[in-house]
């Protein structure tokens, strides 16, 4: 125990870089992918548990190595659409949904209509408050 504490202390005061900054920068630059990989991992693990399957069973069903499945369930794999499709088919679950195509004009029109509606609601609220205050002062 003493030796381990001494080793840890020496690492702490050492002038060698710990690698922490590199790991942090990697996480920061890949945060969205890593977060999504973690979500997939949780869903895959839950599906395996529900179906009473092992990672090895899944690997065989997908025709991939057990090591690849292990990386997936650890959230360490940057998954392709192909791999996600294989996972979905093998487990009978949906991991990802792709939104339907909408034209740019349609998206702009919907956004403009939404903003106009919000402005009307805000203006009506302001007008109602103003009228209430005017009526209070006149009485």
mmCIF file of C-alpha atoms in Angstrom:
data_model
loop_
_atom_site.group_PDB
_atom_site.id
_atom_site.type_symbol
_atom_site.label_atom_id
_atom_site.label_comp_id
_atom_site.label_asym_id
_atom_site.label_seq_id
_atom_site.Cartn_x
_atom_site.Cartn_y
_atom_site.Cartn_z
ATOM 1 C CA UNK A 1 0.000 0.000 0.000
ATOM 2 C CA UNK A 2 2.800 2.411 0.888
ATOM 3 C CA UNK A 3 4.536 1.735 -2.394
ATOM 4 C CA UNK A 4 1.353 2.437 -4.401
ATOM 5 C CA UNK A 5 0.818 5.733 -2.540
ATOM 6 C CA UNK A 6 4.430 6.706 -3.191
ATOM 7 C CA UNK A 7 4.043 5.874 -6.903
ATOM 8 C CA UNK A 8 0.873 7.977 -7.099
ATOM 9 C CA UNK A 9 2.578 10.877 -5.359
ATOM 10 C CA UNK A 10 5.554 10.688 -7.707
ATOM 11 C CA UNK A 11 3.198 10.756 -10.703
ATOM 12 C CA UNK A 12 1.477 13.773 -9.224
ATOM 13 C CA UNK A 13 4.682 15.807 -8.820
ATOM 14 C CA UNK A 14 6.296 14.494 -12.000
ATOM 15 C CA UNK A 15 7.049 16.874 -14.846
ATOM 16 C CA UNK A 16 5.785 14.316 -17.368
ATOM 17 C CA UNK A 17 2.445 15.092 -18.965
ATOM 18 C CA UNK A 18 -0.386 12.920 -17.675
ATOM 19 C CA UNK A 19 -2.320 12.731 -20.925
ATOM 20 C CA UNK A 20 -5.418 14.150 -19.217
ATOM 21 C CA UNK A 21 -5.490 17.230 -21.427
ATOM 22 C CA UNK A 22 -5.311 15.113 -24.565
ATOM 23 C CA UNK A 23 -8.199 12.950 -23.374
ATOM 24 C CA UNK A 24 -10.221 16.043 -22.508
ATOM 25 C CA UNK A 25 -9.593 17.636 -25.915
ATOM 26 C CA UNK A 26 -10.554 14.368 -27.635
ATOM 27 C CA UNK A 27 -13.797 14.238 -25.656
ATOM 28 C CA UNK A 28 -14.564 17.913 -26.314
ATOM 29 C CA UNK A 29 -14.028 17.615 -30.066
ATOM 30 C CA UNK A 30 -16.013 14.351 -30.286
ATOM 31 C CA UNK A 31 -18.585 15.049 -27.576
ATOM 32 C CA UNK A 32 -21.718 14.608 -29.686
ATOM 33 C CA UNK A 33 -20.504 11.348 -31.241
ATOM 34 C CA UNK A 34 -19.427 9.972 -27.854
ATOM 35 C CA UNK A 35 -22.722 10.961 -26.220
ATOM 36 C CA UNK A 36 -24.711 9.330 -29.025
ATOM 37 C CA UNK A 37 -22.517 6.214 -28.870
ATOM 38 C CA UNK A 38 -23.271 5.979 -25.151
ATOM 39 C CA UNK A 39 -27.011 6.218 -25.817
ATOM 40 C CA UNK A 40 -26.761 3.432 -28.408
ATOM 41 C CA UNK A 41 -24.739 1.342 -25.939
ATOM 42 C CA UNK A 42 -27.424 1.642 -23.259
ATOM 43 C CA UNK A 43 -30.172 0.718 -25.715
ATOM 44 C CA UNK A 44 -28.211 -2.272 -27.025
ATOM 45 C CA UNK A 45 -27.494 -3.514 -23.488
ATOM 46 C CA UNK A 46 -31.161 -3.146 -22.527
ATOM 47 C CA UNK A 47 -32.253 -5.036 -25.656
ATOM 48 C CA UNK A 48 -29.728 -7.808 -24.967
ATOM 49 C CA UNK A 49 -31.025 -8.145 -21.418
ATOM 50 C CA UNK A 50 -34.666 -8.154 -22.533
ATOM 51 C CA UNK A 51 -34.007 -10.794 -25.192
ATOM 52 C CA UNK A 52 -31.727 -12.816 -22.882
ATOM 53 C CA UNK A 53 -28.935 -12.618 -25.474
ATOM 54 C CA UNK A 54 -25.217 -12.390 -24.901
ATOM 55 C CA UNK A 55 -22.830 -10.097 -26.709
ATOM 56 C CA UNK A 56 -21.449 -13.211 -28.415
ATOM 57 C CA UNK A 57 -24.965 -14.115 -29.648
ATOM 58 C CA UNK A 58 -25.347 -10.616 -31.070
ATOM 59 C CA UNK A 59 -21.928 -10.770 -32.735
ATOM 60 C CA UNK A 60 -22.846 -14.052 -34.423
ATOM 61 C CA UNK A 61 -26.233 -12.724 -35.529
ATOM 62 C CA UNK A 62 -24.587 -9.614 -37.028
ATOM 63 C CA UNK A 63 -21.638 -11.553 -38.456
ATOM 64 C CA UNK A 64 -19.093 -9.335 -36.671
ATOM 65 C CA UNK A 65 -16.463 -9.968 -34.018
ATOM 66 C CA UNK A 66 -17.274 -10.112 -30.322
ATOM 67 C CA UNK A 67 -14.674 -7.349 -29.866
ATOM 68 C CA UNK A 68 -16.699 -5.014 -32.071
ATOM 69 C CA UNK A 69 -19.836 -5.668 -30.026
ATOM 70 C CA UNK A 70 -17.814 -5.038 -26.869
ATOM 71 C CA UNK A 71 -16.714 -1.647 -28.223
ATOM 72 C CA UNK A 72 -20.315 -0.817 -29.124
ATOM 73 C CA UNK A 73 -21.663 -1.620 -25.659
ATOM 74 C CA UNK A 74 -18.872 0.428 -24.093
ATOM 75 C CA UNK A 75 -19.860 3.434 -26.230
ATOM 76 C CA UNK A 76 -16.437 3.498 -27.871
ATOM 77 C CA UNK A 77 -17.471 2.887 -31.456
ATOM 78 C CA UNK A 78 -18.219 5.570 -34.037
ATOM 79 C CA UNK A 79 -21.066 3.724 -35.705
ATOM 80 C CA UNK A 80 -21.934 3.810 -39.379
ATOM 81 C CA UNK A 81 -25.491 3.718 -40.710
ATOM 82 C CA UNK A 82 -24.729 0.149 -41.828
ATOM 83 C CA UNK A 83 -23.759 -0.991 -38.346
ATOM 84 C CA UNK A 84 -26.761 0.762 -36.793
ATOM 85 C CA UNK A 85 -29.006 -0.997 -39.324
ATOM 86 C CA UNK A 86 -27.463 -4.379 -38.466
ATOM 87 C CA UNK A 87 -27.952 -3.714 -34.747
ATOM 88 C CA UNK A 88 -31.586 -2.719 -35.304
ATOM 89 C CA UNK A 89 -32.279 -5.829 -37.404
ATOM 90 C CA UNK A 90 -30.498 -8.215 -35.032
ATOM 91 C CA UNK A 91 -32.205 -6.837 -31.936
ATOM 92 C CA UNK A 92 -35.562 -5.864 -33.434
ATOM 93 C CA UNK A 93 -35.302 -2.318 -32.084
ATOM 94 C CA UNK A 94 -35.062 1.210 -33.466
ATOM 95 C CA UNK A 95 -31.927 3.101 -32.524
ATOM 96 C CA UNK A 96 -32.226 6.044 -34.870
ATOM 97 C CA UNK A 97 -34.867 7.852 -36.876
ATOM 98 C CA UNK A 98 -34.137 9.973 -39.905
ATOM 99 C CA UNK A 99 -36.497 12.887 -40.486
ATOM 100 C CA UNK A 100 -38.270 13.100 -43.821
ATOM 101 C CA UNK A 101 -37.094 15.541 -46.448
ATOM 102 C CA UNK A 102 -38.654 19.003 -46.350
ATOM 103 C CA UNK A 103 -37.887 21.650 -48.887
ATOM 104 C CA UNK A 104 -36.051 24.725 -47.683
ATOM 105 C CA UNK A 105 -39.015 26.910 -48.646
ATOM 106 C CA UNK A 106 -41.385 24.786 -46.561
ATOM 107 C CA UNK A 107 -39.104 25.017 -43.525
ATOM 108 C CA UNK A 108 -38.782 28.807 -43.936
ATOM 109 C CA UNK A 109 -42.551 29.223 -44.306
ATOM 110 C CA UNK A 110 -43.222 27.202 -41.147
ATOM 111 C CA UNK A 111 -40.657 29.227 -39.208
ATOM 112 C CA UNK A 112 -42.113 32.555 -40.397
ATOM 113 C CA UNK A 113 -45.659 31.459 -39.516
ATOM 114 C CA UNK A 114 -44.522 30.365 -36.073
ATOM 115 C CA UNK A 115 -42.775 33.705 -35.451
ATOM 116 C CA UNK A 116 -45.867 35.647 -36.613
ATOM 117 C CA UNK A 117 -48.049 33.606 -34.282
ATOM 118 C CA UNK A 118 -45.669 34.258 -31.366
ATOM 119 C CA UNK A 119 -45.658 38.001 -32.136
ATOM 120 C CA UNK A 120 -49.457 38.095 -32.238
ATOM 121 C CA UNK A 121 -49.673 36.305 -28.905
ATOM 122 C CA UNK A 122 -47.123 38.659 -27.356
ATOM 123 C CA UNK A 123 -48.856 41.746 -28.781
ATOM 124 C CA UNK A 124 -52.275 40.539 -27.574
ATOM 125 C CA UNK A 125 -50.895 39.920 -24.094
ATOM 126 C CA UNK A 126 -49.300 43.372 -24.007
ATOM 127 C CA UNK A 127 -52.493 45.017 -25.302
ATOM 128 C CA UNK A 128 -54.654 43.230 -22.727
ATOM 129 C CA UNK A 129 -52.356 44.322 -19.874
ATOM 130 C CA UNK A 130 -52.317 47.896 -21.200
ATOM 131 C CA UNK A 131 -56.146 47.986 -21.453
ATOM 132 C CA UNK A 132 -56.479 46.603 -17.901
ATOM 133 C CA UNK A 133 -54.159 49.316 -16.564
ATOM 134 C CA UNK A 134 -55.992 52.062 -18.490
ATOM 135 C CA UNK A 135 -59.370 50.872 -17.169
ATOM 136 C CA UNK A 136 -57.976 50.776 -13.618
ATOM 137 C CA UNK A 137 -56.680 54.361 -13.862
ATOM 138 C CA UNK A 138 -59.965 55.658 -15.338
ATOM 139 C CA UNK A 139 -62.120 54.164 -12.579
#
